CSV table of C-alpha atoms in Angstrom, one decimal:
chain,number,residue,atom,x,y,z
A,1,MET,CA,-80.3,-58.5,-176.6
A,2,SER,CA,-80.6,-54.8,-177.8
A,3,PHE,CA,-77.3,-53.2,-179.4
A,4,TRP,CA,-77.2,-50.6,-176.3
A,5,THR,CA,-77.5,-53.7,-174.0
A,6,ALA,CA,-74.3,-55.1,-175.8
A,7,VAL,CA,-72.7,-51.7,-175.7
A,8,VAL,CA,-73.2,-51.4,-172.0
A,9,VAL,CA,-71.8,-54.9,-171.4
A,10,ILE,CA,-69.1,-54.7,-173.6
A,11,PHE,CA,-68.2,-51.6,-171.5
A,12,ALA,CA,-68.6,-53.1,-168.2
A,13,ILE,CA,-66.2,-56.0,-169.4
A,14,ALA,CA,-63.5,-53.6,-170.3
A,15,ALA,CA,-63.8,-51.6,-167.1
A,16,VAL,CA,-63.6,-54.6,-165.0
A,17,THR,CA,-60.5,-55.9,-167.0
A,18,TRP,CA,-58.9,-52.4,-166.9
A,19,LEU,CA,-59.5,-52.4,-163.0
A,20,ARG,CA,-58.0,-55.7,-162.8
A,21,ALA,CA,-54.9,-54.8,-165.0
A,22,GLN,CA,-54.5,-51.6,-162.6
A,23,LYS,CA,-54.4,-53.8,-159.5
A,24,LEU,CA,-51.9,-56.4,-160.9
A,25,ARG,CA,-49.8,-53.8,-162.0
A,26,GLY,CA,-49.7,-52.2,-158.5
A,27,GLU,CA,-48.9,-55.9,-157.0
A,28,LYS,CA,-45.5,-56.1,-158.8
A,29,PRO,CA,-42.3,-56.8,-156.6
A,30,GLY,CA,-40.4,-53.6,-156.7
A,31,PHE,CA,-43.8,-51.3,-157.0
A,32,ARG,CA,-44.5,-49.4,-154.2
A,33,LEU,CA,-47.6,-47.3,-153.2
A,34,ASP,CA,-46.3,-46.0,-150.0
A,35,GLY,CA,-43.7,-43.9,-151.9
A,36,HIS,CA,-40.5,-45.2,-150.2
A,37,GLY,CA,-38.9,-46.7,-152.9
A,38,GLU,CA,-35.1,-46.5,-153.6
A,39,ARG,CA,-35.5,-43.9,-156.3
A,40,GLU,CA,-37.7,-41.6,-154.0
A,41,HIS,CA,-34.9,-41.8,-151.3
A,42,GLU,CA,-32.5,-40.6,-154.1
A,43,LEU,CA,-34.8,-37.6,-155.3
A,44,GLU,CA,-35.5,-36.7,-151.5
A,45,ALA,CA,-31.8,-36.3,-151.1
A,46,GLU,CA,-31.2,-34.4,-154.3
A,47,VAL,CA,-33.9,-32.1,-153.3
A,48,GLU,CA,-32.3,-31.6,-149.7
A,49,LYS,CA,-29.2,-30.6,-151.4
A,50,LEU,CA,-30.9,-28.4,-153.8
A,51,ARG,CA,-32.3,-26.5,-150.8
A,52,LYS,CA,-29.3,-25.8,-149.2
A,53,ARG,CA,-27.5,-24.7,-152.3
A,54,ILE,CA,-30.5,-22.4,-152.9
A,55,ALA,CA,-30.1,-21.3,-149.2
A,56,VAL,CA,-26.5,-20.1,-149.7
A,57,LEU,CA,-27.5,-18.3,-153.0
A,58,GLU,CA,-30.2,-16.5,-151.4
A,59,ARG,CA,-27.6,-15.6,-148.3
A,60,ILE,CA,-25.3,-14.2,-151.2
A,61,ALA,CA,-27.9,-12.4,-152.9
A,62,THR,CA,-29.3,-10.7,-149.8
A,63,ASP,CA,-25.9,-10.0,-147.7
A,64,GLU,CA,-26.1,-6.1,-147.0
A,65,ARG,CA,-22.5,-5.5,-147.4
A,66,ARG,CA,-22.6,-7.0,-151.0
A,67,GLU,CA,-25.9,-5.2,-151.8
A,68,LYS,CA,-23.9,-1.8,-150.8
A,69,ASP,CA,-20.9,-2.6,-152.9
A,70,LEU,CA,-23.2,-3.4,-155.6
A,71,ALA,CA,-25.1,0.0,-155.5
A,72,ARG,CA,-22.0,1.7,-155.3
A,73,GLU,CA,-20.5,0.1,-158.5
A,74,ILE,CA,-23.7,0.8,-160.5
A,75,GLU,CA,-23.6,4.5,-159.4
A,76,SER,CA,-19.8,4.7,-160.3
A,77,LEU,CA,-20.7,3.2,-163.8
A,78,ARG,CA,-23.4,5.7,-164.1
A,79,ASP,CA,-20.9,8.7,-163.8
């Protein structure tokens, strides 16, 4: 067996071992590939709360009345 044949065989063994380890790691209890674990539900709920908060902040920032008041205040400070 030549040196390069040995290198290829060792690489193939390492690749197969790594692939099997990845497969076994995916089969652990509590590990889900479909993305619907308990932690994912918590994160989805938190994202939804943050979206609602951002909507409120956007509404406050773009309220026309407040925008006009803010513009008047800035102009009064310039004088």
